[in-house]
Amino acid sequence: MKYRDQIERAAALIKKSTGFYSLTGAGLSTESGIPDFRTPGEGIWEKFDPIETSSVEVLQNNPRVFYESAFNRFASITMAEPNPGHYALAKMEEIGLLKGLVTQNIDGLHVKAGSHQIWEVHGHLRSGYCQGCKKRYPFEELVHQVELKRIPPVCRNCFDVLRPDVVLFGDPMPPIFYEAEDTLRSNCDLMLAAGSSLVVYPVAFLPRLAKKLIIINLLPTEYDHAAEVVIREKCSKALADLAEALATN
Ligand code: NAD
């Protein structure tokens, strides 16, 4: 199928749907300057193993390593801005078609782009908390202490180590993941998966909850065979074209 026909087919499915949701991944934000994990030649995984620096084990046993590597990457992500793909998804919600989106991204770009119903199932970089007493802090407090070379940053209450509100390797999934899963199981008749390799579990189970699937991704995914439409294009272009087709048809 030609690209234009794929967009039209996807738009027609969305218009017929009664429960249209999106699942987004790191590929949606590469065009905002944030590397994903698995793009060959560019993905973070080729430069270092995130498990060695972004795990609960490292944070607890060697917080300095966590703060001198993974944390710097997190802090740089907070400067990024949404791209046309994020804005297109916000538009689809605004015009009443998209019921909500589940994102694996921690970059907060869906919030910045104006989406409302978002499940950030791997957390976000707007806040952090104390591992000991659980007192909450704005993310900037962690950044501020690191800039002052207070590594690791500590709680003003109990002096235990602070951590960002992201799901690290080895963390359990947060309650909102199960909320998103329940919502999809009950309501999702169509899912648009954009910019995800769909290999990181348990999120990668979620497409199975949708009756129909549309995929936008530059590389093949393990769900391509099950999708009604697979669009092999950059998220920014494909999502913007799709939003336009939905708004004008
Ligand atoms: P992934 O790296 O496994 O897969 C990204 C996919 O997006 C790849 O298949 C790639 O081909 C595709 N892609 C890259 N740029 C694209 C573009 N412009 N348009 C269309 N497709 C594009 O990412 P994942 O599936 O989200 O899983 C990785 C994990 O990494 C997630 O758990 C996420 O929490 C975390 N992560 C998040 C960020 C972020 O917040 N922006 C960045 C890196 C990693």
mmCIF file of N, CA and C and ligand atoms in Angstrom, residues 24-31 34-40 43-44 73 77 104-109 122 167 169 194-200 203 216-221 233-236, ligand 1:
data_model
loop_
_atom_site.group_PDB
_atom_site.id
_atom_site.type_symbol
_atom_site.label_atom_id
_atom_site.label_comp_id
_atom_site.label_asym_id
_atom_site.label_seq_id
_atom_site.Cartn_x
_atom_site.Cartn_y
_atom_site.Cartn_z
ATOM 1 N N THR A 24 3.004 5.128 22.955
ATOM 2 C CA THR A 24 4.174 5.760 22.349
ATOM 3 C C THR A 24 5.465 5.316 23.033
ATOM 4 N N GLY A 25 6.556 5.402 22.247
ATOM 5 C CA GLY A 25 7.860 5.008 22.767
ATOM 6 C C GLY A 25 8.935 6.002 22.382
ATOM 7 N N ALA A 26 10.149 5.639 22.685
ATOM 8 C CA ALA A 26 11.287 6.556 22.544
ATOM 9 C C ALA A 26 11.455 7.079 21.116
ATOM 10 N N GLY A 27 11.009 6.306 20.110
ATOM 11 C CA GLY A 27 11.142 6.741 18.713
ATOM 12 C C GLY A 27 10.358 8.005 18.417
ATOM 13 N N LEU A 28 9.309 8.262 19.195
ATOM 14 C CA LEU A 28 8.535 9.492 18.985
ATOM 15 C C LEU A 28 9.367 10.723 19.354
ATOM 16 N N SER A 29 10.313 10.548 20.265
ATOM 17 C CA SER A 29 11.059 11.710 20.760
ATOM 18 C C SER A 29 12.456 11.845 20.168
ATOM 19 N N THR A 30 12.843 10.922 19.262
ATOM 20 C CA THR A 30 14.186 11.086 18.655
ATOM 21 C C THR A 30 14.250 12.394 17.866
ATOM 22 N N GLU A 31 13.106 12.790 17.284
ATOM 23 C CA GLU A 31 13.106 14.036 16.502
ATOM 24 C C GLU A 31 13.028 15.268 17.409
ATOM 25 N N ILE A 34 16.199 13.411 21.511
ATOM 26 C CA ILE A 34 16.466 12.450 22.596
ATOM 27 C C ILE A 34 16.725 11.076 21.964
ATOM 28 N N PRO A 35 17.920 10.520 22.133
ATOM 29 C CA PRO A 35 18.180 9.214 21.521
ATOM 30 C C PRO A 35 17.266 8.136 22.094
ATOM 31 N N ASP A 36 16.859 7.177 21.239
ATOM 32 C CA ASP A 36 16.086 6.045 21.762
ATOM 33 C C ASP A 36 17.050 4.976 22.242
ATOM 34 N N PHE A 37 16.535 3.798 22.539
ATOM 35 C CA PHE A 37 17.411 2.724 22.997
ATOM 36 C C PHE A 37 17.991 1.926 21.837
ATOM 37 N N ARG A 38 17.161 1.696 20.792
ATOM 38 C CA ARG A 38 17.540 0.635 19.849
ATOM 39 C C ARG A 38 17.779 1.034 18.402
ATOM 40 N N THR A 39 17.693 2.312 18.028
ATOM 41 C CA THR A 39 17.986 2.662 16.628
ATOM 42 C C THR A 39 19.456 2.349 16.331
ATOM 43 N N PRO A 40 19.713 1.504 15.308
ATOM 44 C CA PRO A 40 21.104 1.129 15.014
ATOM 45 C C PRO A 40 21.980 2.351 14.777
ATOM 46 N N GLY A 43 21.164 4.498 18.930
ATOM 47 C CA GLY A 43 20.485 4.148 20.180
ATOM 48 C C GLY A 43 21.440 4.105 21.368
ATOM 49 N N ILE A 44 20.885 4.424 22.551
ATOM 50 C CA ILE A 44 21.674 4.460 23.785
ATOM 51 C C ILE A 44 22.325 3.101 24.052
ATOM 52 N N ARG A 73 21.984 11.973 31.891
ATOM 53 C CA ARG A 73 21.173 11.773 30.678
ATOM 54 C C ARG A 73 19.741 12.232 30.944
ATOM 55 N N ILE A 77 17.467 15.485 29.171
ATOM 56 C CA ILE A 77 16.173 15.268 28.506
ATOM 57 C C ILE A 77 15.174 16.370 28.861
ATOM 58 N N GLN A 104 5.795 5.169 27.181
ATOM 59 C CA GLN A 104 6.948 4.602 27.890
ATOM 60 C C GLN A 104 7.965 5.696 28.149
ATOM 61 N N ASN A 105 7.752 6.853 27.531
ATOM 62 C CA ASN A 105 8.754 7.917 27.606
ATOM 63 C C ASN A 105 8.682 8.643 28.941
ATOM 64 N N ILE A 106 9.867 9.014 29.407
ATOM 65 C CA ILE A 106 9.951 9.737 30.676
ATOM 66 C C ILE A 106 10.165 11.224 30.432
ATOM 67 N N ASP A 107 10.169 11.637 29.145
ATOM 68 C CA ASP A 107 10.581 12.991 28.806
ATOM 69 C C ASP A 107 9.520 14.069 29.031
ATOM 70 N N GLY A 108 8.289 13.665 29.324
ATOM 71 C CA GLY A 108 7.237 14.646 29.618
ATOM 72 C C GLY A 108 6.770 15.435 28.407
ATOM 73 N N LEU A 109 7.137 15.019 27.194
ATOM 74 C CA LEU A 109 6.823 15.845 26.014
ATOM 75 C C LEU A 109 5.341 15.805 25.647
ATOM 76 N N HIS A 122 6.345 4.657 32.694
ATOM 77 C CA HIS A 122 7.725 4.525 33.179
ATOM 78 C C HIS A 122 8.161 5.758 33.967
ATOM 79 N N VAL A 167 10.766 4.870 36.454
ATOM 80 C CA VAL A 167 10.846 3.437 36.724
ATOM 81 C C VAL A 167 12.215 2.954 36.242
ATOM 82 N N PHE A 169 15.346 -0.014 35.957
ATOM 83 C CA PHE A 169 15.406 -1.471 35.821
ATOM 84 C C PHE A 169 15.406 -2.076 37.228
ATOM 85 N N ALA A 194 3.235 4.096 18.269
ATOM 86 C CA ALA A 194 4.119 4.983 17.508
ATOM 87 C C ALA A 194 5.491 5.082 18.159
ATOM 88 N N GLY A 195 6.538 4.782 17.382
ATOM 89 C CA GLY A 195 7.909 4.980 17.859
ATOM 90 C C GLY A 195 8.327 4.032 18.957
ATOM 91 N N SER A 196 7.863 2.815 18.893
ATOM 92 C CA SER A 196 8.292 1.834 19.899
ATOM 93 C C SER A 196 8.671 0.526 19.223
ATOM 94 N N SER A 197 9.764 -0.068 19.704
ATOM 95 C CA SER A 197 10.167 -1.377 19.188
ATOM 96 C C SER A 197 9.223 -2.469 19.711
ATOM 97 N N LEU A 198 8.428 -2.137 20.716
ATOM 98 C CA LEU A 198 7.446 -3.063 21.312
ATOM 99 C C LEU A 198 8.113 -4.344 21.819
ATOM 100 N N VAL A 199 9.268 -4.154 22.444
ATOM 101 C CA VAL A 199 9.952 -5.316 23.024
ATOM 102 C C VAL A 199 10.166 -5.183 24.533
ATOM 103 N N VAL A 200 9.864 -4.000 25.097
ATOM 104 C CA VAL A 200 10.098 -3.812 26.531
ATOM 105 C C VAL A 200 8.826 -4.215 27.297
ATOM 106 N N VAL A 203 5.068 -3.431 29.140
ATOM 107 C CA VAL A 203 4.342 -2.528 28.223
ATOM 108 C C VAL A 203 4.067 -3.227 26.888
ATOM 109 N N ILE A 216 3.187 2.861 13.634
ATOM 110 C CA ILE A 216 4.080 3.800 12.934
ATOM 111 C C ILE A 216 5.458 3.600 13.539
ATOM 112 N N ASN A 217 6.398 3.130 12.755
ATOM 113 C CA ASN A 217 7.753 2.900 13.257
ATOM 114 C C ASN A 217 8.716 2.763 12.088
ATOM 115 N N LEU A 218 9.935 3.262 12.273
ATOM 116 C CA LEU A 218 10.894 3.194 11.171
ATOM 117 C C LEU A 218 11.364 1.767 10.892
ATOM 118 N N LEU A 219 11.486 0.956 11.940
ATOM 119 C CA LEU A 219 11.955 -0.430 11.763
ATOM 120 C C LEU A 219 10.816 -1.400 12.067
ATOM 121 N N PRO A 220 10.915 -2.637 11.557
ATOM 122 C CA PRO A 220 9.866 -3.619 11.844
ATOM 123 C C PRO A 220 9.731 -3.889 13.348
ATOM 124 N N THR A 221 8.513 -4.235 13.767
ATOM 125 C CA THR A 221 8.287 -4.635 15.160
ATOM 126 C C THR A 221 7.672 -6.041 15.157
ATOM 127 N N GLU A 233 7.485 5.168 8.541
ATOM 128 C CA GLU A 233 7.801 6.590 8.287
ATOM 129 C C GLU A 233 8.145 7.229 9.622
ATOM 130 N N LYS A 234 8.772 8.385 9.581
ATOM 131 C CA LYS A 234 9.067 9.106 10.825
ATOM 132 C C LYS A 234 7.765 9.488 11.515
ATOM 133 N N CYS A 235 7.783 9.393 12.844
ATOM 134 C CA CYS A 235 6.566 9.694 13.616
ATOM 135 C C CYS A 235 6.076 11.112 13.355
ATOM 136 N N SER A 236 6.999 12.073 13.288
ATOM 137 C CA SER A 236 6.551 13.469 13.163
ATOM 138 C C SER A 236 5.730 13.643 11.886
HETATM 139 P P1 NAD B 1 13.203 1.570 21.552
HETATM 140 O O1 NAD B 1 14.476 2.331 21.492
HETATM 141 O O2 NAD B 1 13.267 0.145 21.948
HETATM 142 O O3 NAD B 1 12.506 1.614 20.116
HETATM 143 C C1 NAD B 1 12.346 2.822 19.435
HETATM 144 C C2 NAD B 1 11.799 2.489 18.059
HETATM 145 O O4 NAD B 1 11.481 3.723 17.430
HETATM 146 C C3 NAD B 1 12.805 1.775 17.159
HETATM 147 O O5 NAD B 1 12.186 0.615 16.618
HETATM 148 C C4 NAD B 1 13.130 2.799 16.051
HETATM 149 O O6 NAD B 1 13.242 2.199 14.783
HETATM 150 C C5 NAD B 1 11.929 3.694 16.090
HETATM 151 N N1 NAD B 1 12.211 5.093 15.735
HETATM 152 C C6 NAD B 1 13.264 5.864 16.085
HETATM 153 N N2 NAD B 1 13.091 7.120 15.646
HETATM 154 C C7 NAD B 1 11.900 7.132 14.993
HETATM 155 C C8 NAD B 1 11.168 8.138 14.331
HETATM 156 N N3 NAD B 1 11.610 9.395 14.236
HETATM 157 N N4 NAD B 1 9.976 7.802 13.784
HETATM 158 C C9 NAD B 1 9.496 6.534 13.849
HETATM 159 N N5 NAD B 1 10.155 5.535 14.478
HETATM 160 C C10 NAD B 1 11.347 5.840 15.046
HETATM 161 O O7 NAD B 1 12.187 2.398 22.450
HETATM 162 P P2 NAD B 1 10.927 1.899 23.319
HETATM 163 O O8 NAD B 1 10.174 0.859 22.583
HETATM 164 O O9 NAD B 1 10.229 3.127 23.787
HETATM 165 O O10 NAD B 1 11.560 1.180 24.581
HETATM 166 C C11 NAD B 1 12.703 1.741 25.204
HETATM 167 C C12 NAD B 1 12.591 2.084 26.662
HETATM 168 O O11 NAD B 1 13.468 3.179 26.798
HETATM 169 C C13 NAD B 1 11.282 2.569 27.148
HETATM 170 O O12 NAD B 1 11.015 1.847 28.284
HETATM 171 C C14 NAD B 1 11.507 4.051 27.556
HETATM 172 O O13 NAD B 1 11.086 4.237 28.887
HETATM 173 C C15 NAD B 1 12.984 4.252 27.556
HETATM 174 N N6 NAD B 1 13.485 5.463 26.870
HETATM 175 C C16 NAD B 1 12.761 6.621 26.917
HETATM 176 C C17 NAD B 1 13.233 7.752 26.269
HETATM 177 C C18 NAD B 1 12.425 9.028 26.347
HETATM 178 O O14 NAD B 1 11.792 9.292 27.369
HETATM 179 N N7 NAD B 1 12.391 9.825 25.282
HETATM 180 C C19 NAD B 1 14.426 7.703 25.548
HETATM 181 C C20 NAD B 1 15.150 6.489 25.517
HETATM 182 C C21 NAD B 1 14.666 5.377 26.192
#
